[in-house]
Amino acid sequence: MESLFHIANKINEMLTEYELGNLQELRKNIHSLSRVPSKYVFDQRGVKKDWGAHFGGRAELQFNIGFENNSFRYGVAFSLRPSRDHPNLNALIEKINLFNEFGTEFYDLSMWHYDVEHDGSRSEDFQPTIVKSE
């Protein structure tokens, strides 16, 4: 199986032909940054051994990729775990509310979550639904 770094690089190459390939430029403009955060959607800082998210996506809806149960998965996610750089989740509330307006339209996809409050276990897959406040 190819490494996730290799797959991320292939995705970056393919994205040059699509509007999503300009994600970092879009992020620069939206966040009024002085420069583009990365040349690539998936760069080495956002890709780990088994999972990766687009660089800079911690306070955004994240594009993510990864290996799970001997298969490759891809999708979008919200990281709701506080960190040193993102101690509260207020920046995500508006984005989650926007997702909730459209999330149920993705009936042909799957949704799941980690129970970080208790044992860190992964839920079973379920049909997309709203992200509840709790």
Coordinates of C-alpha atoms in Angstrom, one line a residue:
M1 CA 0.0 0.0 0.0
E2 CA 1.3 3.5 -0.8
S3 CA 2.1 5.8 2.0
L4 CA -0.4 8.6 2.9
F5 CA 2.3 11.2 2.0
H6 CA 2.5 9.7 -1.5
I7 CA -1.3 9.7 -1.9
A8 CA -1.5 13.3 -0.5
N9 CA 1.1 14.4 -3.1
K10 CA -0.9 12.7 -5.9
I11 CA -4.1 14.4 -4.7
N12 CA -2.3 17.8 -4.7
E13 CA -1.1 17.2 -8.3
M14 CA -4.7 16.3 -9.4
L15 CA -6.2 19.3 -7.7
T16 CA -4.3 21.7 -9.9
E17 CA -7.0 21.1 -12.5
Y18 CA -9.8 22.0 -10.1
E19 CA -10.9 25.0 -8.2
L20 CA -10.2 23.2 -5.0
G21 CA -6.6 23.4 -5.9
N22 CA -6.7 27.1 -5.0
L23 CA -7.9 26.4 -1.5
Q24 CA -4.8 27.9 0.2
E25 CA -5.2 31.1 -1.9
L26 CA -8.9 31.3 -0.9
R27 CA -7.9 30.8 2.7
K28 CA -5.4 33.6 2.4
N29 CA -8.1 36.0 1.1
I30 CA -10.8 34.9 3.6
H31 CA -8.5 35.3 6.6
S32 CA -6.7 38.4 5.3
L33 CA -3.3 36.7 5.6
S34 CA -0.2 38.3 4.3
R35 CA 0.8 35.2 2.3
V36 CA -0.5 31.8 1.2
P37 CA -0.2 29.4 4.1
S38 CA 1.0 26.6 1.9
K39 CA 1.6 25.9 -1.7
Y40 CA -0.5 22.7 -1.4
V41 CA -3.9 21.7 0.0
F42 CA -2.3 18.7 1.8
D43 CA 1.2 19.6 2.9
Q44 CA 3.7 17.7 5.1
R45 CA 2.6 19.6 8.2
G46 CA -1.0 18.3 7.9
V47 CA -0.3 14.7 6.9
K48 CA 0.6 12.1 9.4
K49 CA 1.2 8.3 9.0
D50 CA -2.5 7.3 8.9
W51 CA -4.5 10.5 8.5
G52 CA -4.2 14.0 7.2
A53 CA -6.1 17.2 6.9
H54 CA -5.6 20.2 4.7
F55 CA -3.0 22.5 6.1
G56 CA -4.5 25.2 8.3
G57 CA -7.9 23.6 8.6
R58 CA -8.1 23.3 12.4
A59 CA -10.7 26.1 12.8
E60 CA -12.5 25.3 9.6
L61 CA -14.3 22.5 7.9
Q62 CA -11.4 20.2 7.2
F63 CA -10.7 18.2 4.1
N64 CA -9.2 15.0 5.3
I65 CA -7.8 11.7 4.1
G66 CA -6.7 8.6 5.9
F67 CA -6.4 4.8 6.2
E68 CA -9.0 3.0 8.3
N69 CA -9.8 -0.7 8.5
N70 CA -7.5 -1.6 5.6
S71 CA -9.1 0.9 3.3
F72 CA -8.6 4.5 2.2
R73 CA -11.2 7.1 3.4
Y74 CA -11.7 10.8 2.5
G75 CA -14.1 13.4 3.5
V76 CA -14.6 16.5 5.6
A77 CA -14.5 16.9 9.3
F78 CA -14.7 19.3 12.2
S79 CA -12.0 18.9 14.9
L80 CA -13.8 19.6 18.1
R81 CA -10.9 18.9 20.4
P82 CA -9.5 22.0 22.1
S83 CA -5.8 22.6 21.7
R84 CA -3.2 25.2 22.7
D85 CA -3.8 27.1 19.4
H86 CA -7.6 26.6 19.5
P87 CA -8.6 26.6 23.2
N88 CA -12.3 27.2 22.5
L89 CA -14.5 26.1 19.7
N90 CA -16.4 29.4 19.2
A91 CA -14.8 29.8 15.7
L92 CA -16.4 26.6 14.6
I93 CA -20.0 27.3 15.8
E94 CA -20.9 29.4 12.7
K95 CA -19.3 26.8 10.4
I96 CA -21.1 23.9 12.1
N97 CA -24.4 25.8 11.8
L98 CA -23.8 26.3 8.1
F99 CA -22.9 22.6 7.7
N100 CA -26.2 21.7 9.5
E101 CA -28.1 23.6 6.9
F102 CA -26.8 21.3 4.2
G103 CA -25.4 18.2 5.9
T104 CA -28.6 16.1 5.6
E105 CA -28.4 16.5 1.8
F106 CA -25.4 14.1 1.7
Y107 CA -27.6 11.1 2.2
D108 CA -25.4 8.9 0.1
L109 CA -22.3 9.5 2.3
S110 CA -21.5 8.3 5.9
M111 CA -20.9 10.2 9.1
W112 CA -19.3 9.2 12.3
H113 CA -17.6 10.7 15.4
Y114 CA -15.1 10.0 18.1
D115 CA -16.3 10.1 21.7
V116 CA -13.5 12.2 23.0
E117 CA -15.3 13.0 26.3
H118 CA -15.4 9.4 27.4
D119 CA -13.3 6.6 26.0
G120 CA -12.2 8.0 22.6
S121 CA -14.0 5.3 20.7
R122 CA -15.2 5.7 17.2
S123 CA -19.0 5.5 16.6
E124 CA -20.5 3.3 14.0
D125 CA -21.2 4.9 10.6
F126 CA -24.6 6.6 10.2
Q127 CA -26.4 8.7 7.7
P128 CA -25.4 12.4 7.8
T129 CA -27.4 14.5 10.2
I130 CA -27.0 17.8 12.0
V131 CA -24.1 18.2 14.4
K132 CA -25.7 18.6 17.8
S133 CA -24.4 21.2 20.3
E134 CA -23.4 18.6 22.8

